[in-house]
Coordinates of C-alpha atoms in Angstrom, one line a residue:
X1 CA 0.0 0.0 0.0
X2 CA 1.2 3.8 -1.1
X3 CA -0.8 5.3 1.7
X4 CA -1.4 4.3 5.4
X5 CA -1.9 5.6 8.5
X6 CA -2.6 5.3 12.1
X7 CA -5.9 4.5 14.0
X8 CA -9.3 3.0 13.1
X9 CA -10.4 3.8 9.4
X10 CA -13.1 5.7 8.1
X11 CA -14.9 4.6 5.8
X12 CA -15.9 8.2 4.5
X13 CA -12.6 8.2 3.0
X14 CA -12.9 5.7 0.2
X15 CA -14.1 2.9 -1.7
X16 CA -12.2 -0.2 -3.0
X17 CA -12.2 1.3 -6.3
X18 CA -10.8 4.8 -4.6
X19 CA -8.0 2.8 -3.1
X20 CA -7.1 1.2 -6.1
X21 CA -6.4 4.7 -7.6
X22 CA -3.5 5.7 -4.9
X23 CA -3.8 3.1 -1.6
X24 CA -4.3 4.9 1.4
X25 CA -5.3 3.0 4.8
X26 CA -6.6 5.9 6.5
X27 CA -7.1 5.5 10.5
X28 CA -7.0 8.3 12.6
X29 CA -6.4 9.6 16.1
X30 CA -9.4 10.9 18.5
X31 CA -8.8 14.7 19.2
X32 CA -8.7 15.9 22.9
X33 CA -11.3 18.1 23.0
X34 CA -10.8 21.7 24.2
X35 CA -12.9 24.2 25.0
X36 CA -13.1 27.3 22.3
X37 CA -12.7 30.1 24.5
X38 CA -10.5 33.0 24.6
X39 CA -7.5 32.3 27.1
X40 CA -5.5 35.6 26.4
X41 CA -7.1 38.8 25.1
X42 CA -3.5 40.8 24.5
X43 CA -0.4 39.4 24.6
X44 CA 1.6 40.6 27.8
X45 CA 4.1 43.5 27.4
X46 CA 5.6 42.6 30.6
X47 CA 6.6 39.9 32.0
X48 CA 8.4 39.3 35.5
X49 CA 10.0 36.2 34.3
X50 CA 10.7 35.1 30.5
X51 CA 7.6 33.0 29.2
X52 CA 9.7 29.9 29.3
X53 CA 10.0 29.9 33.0
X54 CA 6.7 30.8 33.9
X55 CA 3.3 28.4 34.2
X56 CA 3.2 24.4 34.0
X57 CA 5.7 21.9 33.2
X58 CA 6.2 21.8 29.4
X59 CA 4.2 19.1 27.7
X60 CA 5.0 18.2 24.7
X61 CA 4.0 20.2 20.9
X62 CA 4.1 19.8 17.7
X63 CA 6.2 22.5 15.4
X64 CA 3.3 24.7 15.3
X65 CA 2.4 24.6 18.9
X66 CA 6.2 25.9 19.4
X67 CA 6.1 29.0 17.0
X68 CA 2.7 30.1 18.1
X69 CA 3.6 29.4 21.6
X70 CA 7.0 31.7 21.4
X71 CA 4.6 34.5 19.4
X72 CA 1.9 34.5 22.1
X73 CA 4.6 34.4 24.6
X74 CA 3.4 31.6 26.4
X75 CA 5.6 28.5 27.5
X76 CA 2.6 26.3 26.8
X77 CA -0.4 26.1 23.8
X78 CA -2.7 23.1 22.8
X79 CA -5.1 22.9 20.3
X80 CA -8.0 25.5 20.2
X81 CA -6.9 28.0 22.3
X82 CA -7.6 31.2 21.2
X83 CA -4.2 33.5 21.9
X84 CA -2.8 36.9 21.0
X85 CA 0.2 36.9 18.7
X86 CA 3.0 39.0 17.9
X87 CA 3.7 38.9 13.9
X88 CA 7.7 38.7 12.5
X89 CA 6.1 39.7 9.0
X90 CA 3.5 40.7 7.0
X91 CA 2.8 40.7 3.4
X92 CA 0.5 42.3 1.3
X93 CA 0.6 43.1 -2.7
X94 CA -1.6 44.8 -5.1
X95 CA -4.8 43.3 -4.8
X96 CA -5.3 42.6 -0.7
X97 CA -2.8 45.5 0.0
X98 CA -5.5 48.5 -1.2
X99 CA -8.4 47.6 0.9
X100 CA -6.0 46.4 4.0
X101 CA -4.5 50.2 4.0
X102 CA -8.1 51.8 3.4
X103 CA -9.4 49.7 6.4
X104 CA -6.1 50.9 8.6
X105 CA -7.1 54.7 7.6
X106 CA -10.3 54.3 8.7
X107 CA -9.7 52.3 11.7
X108 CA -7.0 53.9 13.2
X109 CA -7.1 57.4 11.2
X110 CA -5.9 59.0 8.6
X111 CA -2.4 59.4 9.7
X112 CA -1.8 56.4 11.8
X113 CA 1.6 54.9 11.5
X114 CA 2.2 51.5 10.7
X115 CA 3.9 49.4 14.3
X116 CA 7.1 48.6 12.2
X117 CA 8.3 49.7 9.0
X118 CA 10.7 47.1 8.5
X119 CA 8.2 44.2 9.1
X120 CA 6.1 45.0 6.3
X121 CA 6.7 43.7 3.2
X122 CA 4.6 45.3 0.2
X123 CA 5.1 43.1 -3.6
X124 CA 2.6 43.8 -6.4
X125 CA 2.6 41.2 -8.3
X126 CA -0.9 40.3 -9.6
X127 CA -2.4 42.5 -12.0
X128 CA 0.7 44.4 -13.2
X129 CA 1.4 44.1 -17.6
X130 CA -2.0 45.7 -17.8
X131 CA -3.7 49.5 -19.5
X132 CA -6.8 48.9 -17.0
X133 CA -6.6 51.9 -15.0
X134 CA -8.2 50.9 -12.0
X135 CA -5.5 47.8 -11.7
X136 CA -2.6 50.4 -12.4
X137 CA -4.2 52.6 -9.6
X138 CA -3.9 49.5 -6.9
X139 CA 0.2 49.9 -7.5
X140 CA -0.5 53.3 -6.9
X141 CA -1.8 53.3 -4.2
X142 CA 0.7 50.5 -2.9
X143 CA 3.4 53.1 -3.9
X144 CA 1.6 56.0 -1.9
X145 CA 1.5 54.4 1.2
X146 CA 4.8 53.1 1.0
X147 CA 5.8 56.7 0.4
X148 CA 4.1 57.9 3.7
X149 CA 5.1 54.8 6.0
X150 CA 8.7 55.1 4.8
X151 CA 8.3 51.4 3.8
X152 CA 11.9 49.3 3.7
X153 CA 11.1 46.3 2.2
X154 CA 8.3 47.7 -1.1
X155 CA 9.1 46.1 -4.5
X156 CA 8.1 48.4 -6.6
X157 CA 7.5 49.1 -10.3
X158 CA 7.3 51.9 -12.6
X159 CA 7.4 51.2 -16.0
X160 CA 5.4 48.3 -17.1
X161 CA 6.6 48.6 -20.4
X162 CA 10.1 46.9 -19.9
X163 CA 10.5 44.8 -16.3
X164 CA 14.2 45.1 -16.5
X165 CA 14.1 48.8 -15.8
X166 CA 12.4 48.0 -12.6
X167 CA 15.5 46.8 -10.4
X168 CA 13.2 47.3 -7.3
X169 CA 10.7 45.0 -9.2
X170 CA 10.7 40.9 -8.0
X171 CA 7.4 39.3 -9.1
X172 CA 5.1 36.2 -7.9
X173 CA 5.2 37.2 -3.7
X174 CA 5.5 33.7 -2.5
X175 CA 8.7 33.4 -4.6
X176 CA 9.9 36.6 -4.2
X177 CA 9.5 36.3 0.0
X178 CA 12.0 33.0 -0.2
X179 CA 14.3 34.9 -2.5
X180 CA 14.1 37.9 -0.8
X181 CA 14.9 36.5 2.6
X182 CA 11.9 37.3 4.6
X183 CA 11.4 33.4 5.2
X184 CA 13.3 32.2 8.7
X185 CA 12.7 29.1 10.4
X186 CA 11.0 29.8 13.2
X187 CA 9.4 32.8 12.6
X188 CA 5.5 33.7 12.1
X189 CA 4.8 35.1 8.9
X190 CA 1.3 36.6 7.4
X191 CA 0.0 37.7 3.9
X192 CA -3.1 39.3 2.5
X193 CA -3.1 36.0 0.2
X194 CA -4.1 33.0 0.5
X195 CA -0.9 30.9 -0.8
X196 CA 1.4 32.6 1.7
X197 CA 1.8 28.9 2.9
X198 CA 4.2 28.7 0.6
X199 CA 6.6 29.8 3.2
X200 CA 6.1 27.1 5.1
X201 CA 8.9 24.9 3.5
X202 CA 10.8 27.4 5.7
X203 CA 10.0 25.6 8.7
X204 CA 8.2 28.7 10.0
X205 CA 4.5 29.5 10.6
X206 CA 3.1 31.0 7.5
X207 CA -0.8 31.8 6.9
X208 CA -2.9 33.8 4.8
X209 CA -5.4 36.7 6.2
X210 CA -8.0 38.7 4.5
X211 CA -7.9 42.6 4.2
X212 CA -9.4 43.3 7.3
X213 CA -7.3 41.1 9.5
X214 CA -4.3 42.6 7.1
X215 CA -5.3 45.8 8.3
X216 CA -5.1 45.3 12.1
X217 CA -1.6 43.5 12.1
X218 CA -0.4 46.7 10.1
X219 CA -1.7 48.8 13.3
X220 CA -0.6 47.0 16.1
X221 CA 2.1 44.1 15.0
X222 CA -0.6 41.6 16.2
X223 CA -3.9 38.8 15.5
X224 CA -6.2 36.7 17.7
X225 CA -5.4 33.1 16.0
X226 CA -6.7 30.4 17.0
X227 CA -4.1 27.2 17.9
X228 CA -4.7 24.8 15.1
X229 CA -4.2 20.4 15.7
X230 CA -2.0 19.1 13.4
X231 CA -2.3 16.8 10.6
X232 CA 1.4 14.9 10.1
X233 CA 2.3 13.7 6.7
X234 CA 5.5 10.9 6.7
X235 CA 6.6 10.1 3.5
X236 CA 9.5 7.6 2.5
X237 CA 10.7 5.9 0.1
X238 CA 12.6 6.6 -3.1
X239 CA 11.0 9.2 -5.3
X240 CA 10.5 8.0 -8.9
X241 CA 12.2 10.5 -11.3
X242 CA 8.8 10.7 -13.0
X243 CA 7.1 12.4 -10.0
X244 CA 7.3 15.8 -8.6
X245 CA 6.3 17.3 -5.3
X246 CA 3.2 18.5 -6.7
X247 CA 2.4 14.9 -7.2
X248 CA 2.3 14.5 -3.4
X249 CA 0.3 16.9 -3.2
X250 CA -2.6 16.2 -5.4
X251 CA -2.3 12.4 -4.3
X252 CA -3.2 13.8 -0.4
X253 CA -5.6 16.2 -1.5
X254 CA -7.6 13.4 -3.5
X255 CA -7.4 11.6 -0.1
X256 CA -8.1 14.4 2.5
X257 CA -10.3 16.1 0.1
X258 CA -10.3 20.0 -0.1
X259 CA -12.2 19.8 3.3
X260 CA -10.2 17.5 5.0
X261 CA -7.4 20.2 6.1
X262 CA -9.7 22.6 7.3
X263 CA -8.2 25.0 10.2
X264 CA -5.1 22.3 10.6
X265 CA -1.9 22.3 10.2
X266 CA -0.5 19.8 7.9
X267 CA 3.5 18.9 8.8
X268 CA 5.5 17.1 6.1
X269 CA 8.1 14.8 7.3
X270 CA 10.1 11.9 6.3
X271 CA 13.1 11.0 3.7
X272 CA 11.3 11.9 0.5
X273 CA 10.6 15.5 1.9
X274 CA 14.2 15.5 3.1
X275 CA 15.4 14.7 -0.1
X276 CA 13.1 17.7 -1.8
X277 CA 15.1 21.3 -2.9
X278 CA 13.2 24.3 -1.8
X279 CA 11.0 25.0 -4.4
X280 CA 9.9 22.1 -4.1
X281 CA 8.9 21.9 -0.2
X282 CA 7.2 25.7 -1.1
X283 CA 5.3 23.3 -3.6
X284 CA 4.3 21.0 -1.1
X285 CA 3.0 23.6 1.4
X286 CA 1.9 25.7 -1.2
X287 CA -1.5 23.8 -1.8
X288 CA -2.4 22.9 1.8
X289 CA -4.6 25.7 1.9
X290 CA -6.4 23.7 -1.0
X291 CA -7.1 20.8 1.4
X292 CA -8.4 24.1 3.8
X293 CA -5.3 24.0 5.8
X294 CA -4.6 26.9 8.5
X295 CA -0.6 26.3 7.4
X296 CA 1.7 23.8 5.9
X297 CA 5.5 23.4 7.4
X298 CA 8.5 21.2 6.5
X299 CA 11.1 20.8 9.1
X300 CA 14.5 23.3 8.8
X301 CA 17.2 21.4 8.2
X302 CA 20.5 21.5 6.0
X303 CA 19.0 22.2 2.5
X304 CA 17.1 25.4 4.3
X305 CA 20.3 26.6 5.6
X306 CA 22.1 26.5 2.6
X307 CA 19.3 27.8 0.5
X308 CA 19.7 31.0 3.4
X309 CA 22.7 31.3 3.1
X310 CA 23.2 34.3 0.9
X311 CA 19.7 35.2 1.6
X312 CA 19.5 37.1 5.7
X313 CA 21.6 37.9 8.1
X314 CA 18.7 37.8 10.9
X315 CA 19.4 35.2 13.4
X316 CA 16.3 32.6 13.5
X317 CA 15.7 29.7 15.5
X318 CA 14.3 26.5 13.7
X319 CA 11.6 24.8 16.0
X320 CA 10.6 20.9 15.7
X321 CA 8.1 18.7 16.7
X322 CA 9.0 16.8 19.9
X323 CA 8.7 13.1 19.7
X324 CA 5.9 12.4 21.5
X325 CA 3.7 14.9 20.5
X326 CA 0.1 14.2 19.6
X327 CA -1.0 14.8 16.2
X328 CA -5.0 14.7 15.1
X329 CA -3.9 12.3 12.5
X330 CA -0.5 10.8 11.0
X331 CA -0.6 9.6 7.9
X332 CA 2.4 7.2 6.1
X333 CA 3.1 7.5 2.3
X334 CA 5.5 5.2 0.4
X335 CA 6.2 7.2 -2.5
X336 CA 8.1 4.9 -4.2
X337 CA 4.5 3.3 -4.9
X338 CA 2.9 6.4 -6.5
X339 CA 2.0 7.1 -9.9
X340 CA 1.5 10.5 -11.8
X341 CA -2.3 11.9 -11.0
X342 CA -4.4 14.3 -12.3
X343 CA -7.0 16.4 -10.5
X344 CA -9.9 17.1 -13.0
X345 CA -12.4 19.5 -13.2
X346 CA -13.9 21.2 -11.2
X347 CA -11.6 20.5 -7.9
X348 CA -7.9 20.3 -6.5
X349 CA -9.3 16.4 -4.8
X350 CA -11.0 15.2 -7.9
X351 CA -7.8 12.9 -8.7
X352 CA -7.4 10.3 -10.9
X353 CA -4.5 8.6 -12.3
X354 CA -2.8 10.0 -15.5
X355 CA -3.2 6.8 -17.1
X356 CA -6.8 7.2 -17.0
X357 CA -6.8 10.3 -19.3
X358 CA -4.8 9.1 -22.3
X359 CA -7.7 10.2 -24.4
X360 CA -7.5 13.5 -22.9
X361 CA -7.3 16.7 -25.6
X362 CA -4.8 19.9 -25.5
X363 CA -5.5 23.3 -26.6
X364 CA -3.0 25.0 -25.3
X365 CA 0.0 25.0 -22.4
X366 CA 0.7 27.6 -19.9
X367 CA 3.8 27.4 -17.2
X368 CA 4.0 29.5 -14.2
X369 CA 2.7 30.6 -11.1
X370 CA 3.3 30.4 -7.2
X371 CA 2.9 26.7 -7.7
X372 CA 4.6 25.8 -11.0
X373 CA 6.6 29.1 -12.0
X374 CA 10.0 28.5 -10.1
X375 CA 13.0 27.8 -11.5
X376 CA 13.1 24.2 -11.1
X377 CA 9.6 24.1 -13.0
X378 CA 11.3 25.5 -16.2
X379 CA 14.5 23.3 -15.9
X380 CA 11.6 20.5 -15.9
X381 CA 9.6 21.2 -18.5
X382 CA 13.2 22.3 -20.4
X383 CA 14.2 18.7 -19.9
X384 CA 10.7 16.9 -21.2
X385 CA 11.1 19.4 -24.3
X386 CA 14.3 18.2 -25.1
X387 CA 13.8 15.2 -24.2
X388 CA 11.1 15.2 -27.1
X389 CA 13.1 16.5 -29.6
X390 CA 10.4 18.2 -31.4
X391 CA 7.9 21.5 -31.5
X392 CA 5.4 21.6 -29.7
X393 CA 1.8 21.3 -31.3
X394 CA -0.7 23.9 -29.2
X395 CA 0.0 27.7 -28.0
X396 CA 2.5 27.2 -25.2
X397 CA 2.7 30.4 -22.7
X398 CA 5.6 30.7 -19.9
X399 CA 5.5 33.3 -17.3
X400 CA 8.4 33.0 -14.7
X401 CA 7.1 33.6 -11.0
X402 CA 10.3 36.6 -10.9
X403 CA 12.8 38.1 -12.1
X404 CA 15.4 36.0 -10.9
X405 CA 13.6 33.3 -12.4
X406 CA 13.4 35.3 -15.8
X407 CA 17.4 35.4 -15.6
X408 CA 17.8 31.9 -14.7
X409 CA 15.7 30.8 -17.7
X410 CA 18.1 32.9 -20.0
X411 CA 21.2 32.1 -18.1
X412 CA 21.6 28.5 -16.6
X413 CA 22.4 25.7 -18.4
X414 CA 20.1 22.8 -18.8
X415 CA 22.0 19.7 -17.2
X416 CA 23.2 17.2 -20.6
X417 CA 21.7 19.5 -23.0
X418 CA 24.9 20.4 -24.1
X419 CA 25.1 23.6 -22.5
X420 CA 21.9 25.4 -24.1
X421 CA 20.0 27.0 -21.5
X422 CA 16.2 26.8 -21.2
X423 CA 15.0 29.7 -23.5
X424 CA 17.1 27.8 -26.4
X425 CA 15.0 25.2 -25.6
X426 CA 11.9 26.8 -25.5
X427 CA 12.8 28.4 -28.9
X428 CA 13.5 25.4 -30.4
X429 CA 10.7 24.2 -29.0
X430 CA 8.4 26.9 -30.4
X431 CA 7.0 28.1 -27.5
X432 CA 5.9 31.7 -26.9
X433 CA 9.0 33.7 -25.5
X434 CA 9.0 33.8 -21.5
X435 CA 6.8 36.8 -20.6
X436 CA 7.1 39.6 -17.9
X437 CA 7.4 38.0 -14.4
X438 CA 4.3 37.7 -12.8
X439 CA 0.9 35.9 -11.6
X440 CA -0.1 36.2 -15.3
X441 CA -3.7 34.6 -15.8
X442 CA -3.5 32.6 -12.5
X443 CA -6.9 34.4 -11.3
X444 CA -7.9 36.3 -14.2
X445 CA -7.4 39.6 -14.1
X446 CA -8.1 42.0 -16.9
X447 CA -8.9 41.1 -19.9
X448 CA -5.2 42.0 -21.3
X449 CA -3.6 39.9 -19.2
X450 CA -1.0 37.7 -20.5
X451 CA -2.6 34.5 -22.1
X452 CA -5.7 34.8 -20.4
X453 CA -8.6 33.2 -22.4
X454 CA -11.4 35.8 -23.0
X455 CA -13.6 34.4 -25.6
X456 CA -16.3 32.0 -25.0
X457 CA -16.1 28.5 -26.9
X458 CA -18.8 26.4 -28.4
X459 CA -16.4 23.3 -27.2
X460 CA -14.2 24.2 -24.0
X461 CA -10.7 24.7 -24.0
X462 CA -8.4 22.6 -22.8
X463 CA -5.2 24.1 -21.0
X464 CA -2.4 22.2 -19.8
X465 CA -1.6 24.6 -16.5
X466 CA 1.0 24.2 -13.6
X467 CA -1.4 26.5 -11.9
X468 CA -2.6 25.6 -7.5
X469 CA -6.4 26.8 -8.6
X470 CA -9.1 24.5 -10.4
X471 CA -12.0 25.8 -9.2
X472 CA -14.8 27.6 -11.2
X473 CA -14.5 31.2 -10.3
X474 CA -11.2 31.0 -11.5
X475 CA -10.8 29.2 -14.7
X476 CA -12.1 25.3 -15.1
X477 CA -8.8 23.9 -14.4
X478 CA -7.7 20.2 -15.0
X479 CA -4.4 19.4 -13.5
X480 CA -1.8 17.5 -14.7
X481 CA 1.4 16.1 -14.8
X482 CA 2.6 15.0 -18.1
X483 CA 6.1 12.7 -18.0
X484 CA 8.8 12.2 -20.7
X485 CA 10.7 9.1 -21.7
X486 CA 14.1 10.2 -21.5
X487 CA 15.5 7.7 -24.8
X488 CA 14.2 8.7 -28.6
X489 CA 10.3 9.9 -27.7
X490 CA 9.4 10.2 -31.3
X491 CA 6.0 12.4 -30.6
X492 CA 6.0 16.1 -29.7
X493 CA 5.8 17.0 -26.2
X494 CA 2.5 18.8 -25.4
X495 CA 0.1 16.7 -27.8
X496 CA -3.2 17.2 -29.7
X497 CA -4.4 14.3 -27.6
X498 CA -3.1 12.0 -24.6
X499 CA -3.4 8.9 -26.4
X500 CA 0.3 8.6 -27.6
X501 CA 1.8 9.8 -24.5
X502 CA 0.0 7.4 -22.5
X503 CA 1.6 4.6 -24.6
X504 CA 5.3 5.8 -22.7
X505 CA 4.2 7.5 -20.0
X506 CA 4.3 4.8 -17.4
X507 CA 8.5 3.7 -18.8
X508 CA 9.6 7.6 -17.7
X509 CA 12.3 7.1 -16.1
X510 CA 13.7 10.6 -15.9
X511 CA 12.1 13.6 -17.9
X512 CA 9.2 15.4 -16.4
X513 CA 7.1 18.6 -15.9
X514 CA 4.6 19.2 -13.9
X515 CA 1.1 20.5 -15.4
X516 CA -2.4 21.4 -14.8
X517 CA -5.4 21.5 -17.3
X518 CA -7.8 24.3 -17.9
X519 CA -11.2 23.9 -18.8
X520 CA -11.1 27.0 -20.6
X521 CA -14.2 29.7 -19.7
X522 CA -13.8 33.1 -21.1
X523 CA -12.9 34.3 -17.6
X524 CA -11.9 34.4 -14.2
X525 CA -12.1 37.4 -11.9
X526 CA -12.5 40.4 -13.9
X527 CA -11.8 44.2 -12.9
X528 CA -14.4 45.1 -15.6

């Protein structure tokens, strides 16, 4: 079995045929149940002795339990307690960050100051390659405030005409937060966005917040959160080469369901996450908010330090989980078992295996995102195009997460491709030529958003997508994850239909790139 875990199963989970599809023995732990009341109204601004010395022996907590606990100054937290916390950071861009700083002005008055300058971090990133005026004015108005707050860390831009005359300018905010540095093991992180779990790979706490909760932190540097159980996730075993991290994930969230995360954390453990790069963890954690989940985390070890290296000069502390610890639920995953899945329309847990959608037809290809628009994305899907050794047959769009990811594409070489980095590749390829880093058509947006599909079809398009979203009010998105034989594929990459690349699909042995279909509608979320 791929999947087990332990405890008595339920069998809500899934049928025979269900388990069939990825094996998971589900069995779960029964939660202590604590009473949802407020224990702390304000977190105390002075203490006779340090936190750690005062109260109850110490039981035992998960990683979670430990971050919160140091942020609420408290030597102590379980499960549903309701406690005031202290922020490291906060994060907004251009489409939370306007109504979070209207909602300060009016809250605390037109000239209150924000309680730390250098704790806020302000990236647009959304709507940016755009003439709508009323998505231009949301950078404005980023840029205003910034102005007045005497903001350190705003990543601004000015001409939209060329990126590269933006130095200031980063792109995708989940990205650029890891490349920036503002991600630190043990640290509590928030953004007006809803994939700021990304930063979880971090080994920190890292959630998303609406506007008006946005708002507040921005005023006083703190949030009434609620302690969330944990969900623990331990997965060994040798990852095939034809898998990628967002495998794992799609294979949990067609076990959990989107539901089955809601207001927990979810903690990802074992050799095959300690075997993951970066980008790949903030994968991982990316799309835990897709199973509901409060945050996602990943342990800080080795590969997080060197990855920090050249990245802050802030000390941190990495918290873990202590052994005995109690978790809601731990589940086991052999991932040497698993095979590539797809999670069709209209939902992230609507899995099936790849296999089963050979017969599947492409319109067109787009690459990027939070989820699939790092650098290791493009040096996959490089490696499957080259692998193929011939152009590709649909409209295929790639929009880097950021700049640095822009320059990597032109600049590092794709390992045995003979030195050719992987905008040769795409050229030869004939793919469009990388656009401006950004979220591009991830939600929409105006209508002259980067490859954004405005016109309604008679038939549906199809949209190969290495997007997190496949929900209606974004686009009707079908994920996924297309693999390439690494010796003489004969057929083009991205194909007219799924048929031929089934026939090879299951022999990968090295090549692949993760993707995610659209269901085309002619829109998402509109400004209009």
């Amino acid at each position: 079995m791929a999947f087990s875990t332990i405890a008595s199963p339920s069998s809500a989970f899934f049928s025979k045929k269900e388990l069939f599809l990825s094996p998971f023995l589900i069995k779960k732990f029964k939660a202590t149940t604590v009473p949802n009341k407020i224990v702390s109204v304000m977190a105390s601004s002075h203490s006779q002795r340090p936190p750690s010395t005062t109260g109850p022996v110490k039981g035992a907590m998960t990683m979670t339990q430990k971050i919160l606990a140091r942020v609420a100054e408290r030597s102590q937290l379980v499960p549903g307690e309701n406690v005031w916390v202290n922020v490291d950071v906060m994060m907004i861009h251009d489409i939370s960050g306007p109504g979070a700083i209207g909602i300060l002005k009016r809250e605390f008055g037109e000239d209150a100051k924000v309680w730390d300058r250098e704790k806020i971090v302000v990236i647009p990133d959304h709507y940016i390659f755009t003439s709508d005026d009323r998505a231009n004015r949301n950078v404005d108005i980023l840029r205003e405030f910034c102005i007045e707050q005497n903001i350190k860390y705003f990543y601004d831009i000015k001409d939209i005409n060329n990126f590269r005359a933006n130095p200031d300018y980063k792109g995708v905010c989940h990205v650029a937060l890891a490349q920036e540095g503002h991600c630190r093991p043990g640290e509590f992180l928030l953004g007006g966005d809803s994939h700021t779990c990304s930063a979880g790979a971090f080994g920190q706490f890292a959630s998303g917040i609406g506007s008006t909760d946005a708002a507040f932190v921005m005023g006083t540097g703190k949030l009434l959160l609620k302690v969330p159980p944990t969900l623990r996730f331990v997965m060994d075993g040798e990852m095939p080469s034809y898998l990628l991290a967002k495998d794992l994930i799609l294979h949990i969230l067609g076990e959990i369901t989107v539901s089955g995360g809601t207001y927990k954390s979810m903690e990802f453990v074992g050799s095959t996450v300690e075997s993951l790069n970066m980008e790949e963890r903030m994968t991982l954690c990316n799309m835990v908010v897709e199973a509901g989940g409060k945050n996602g985390i990943v342990p800080a070890d080795s590969t997080t330090y060197k990855y920090l290296e050249d990245k802050t000069s802030l000390a941190f502390e990495p918290v873990y989980s202590d052994e005995n610890a109690r978790f809601l639920s731990e589940y086991r995953l052999d991932v040497s078992k698993l095979e590539p899945v797809v999670a069709k329309p209209h939902s992230p847990d609507n899995r099936a295996l790849v296999r089963e959608c050979k017969d599947v037809k492409i319109d067109r290809v787009y690459i990027g995102s939070c989820t699939g628009g790092k650098t290791q994305d493009f040096l996959a899907a490089a490696k499957v195009f080259l692998a193929s050794g011939k152009k590709v047959n649909v409209p295929t769009f790639l929009v880097p997460a950021t700049q640095k990811v822009w320059m990597d594409i032109y600049t590092l070489p794709v390992p045995k491709s003979g030195g050719k980095t992987c905008s040769q590749i795409f050229e030869e390829a004939g793919c469009n030529t990388p656009a401006s880093p950004t979220c591009g058509a991830c939600v929409g947006g105006p209508r002259d958003i980067y490859a954004r599909m405005n016109e309604p079809q008679f038939d549906p398009m199809l949209c190969v997508q290495d997007n997190c979203h496949r929900f209606r009010w974004t686009l009707d998105i079908f994920s996924l994850i297309l693999v390439c034989d690494t010796i003489g594929v004969r057929r083009s990459m991205v194909y007219k239909s799924l048929q031929s690349f089934y026939k090879f699909s299951c022999k990968s042995s090295q090549m692949l790139v993760t993707f995610q279909f659209f269901l085309g509608f002619p829109f998402a979320v509109s400004l209009d």
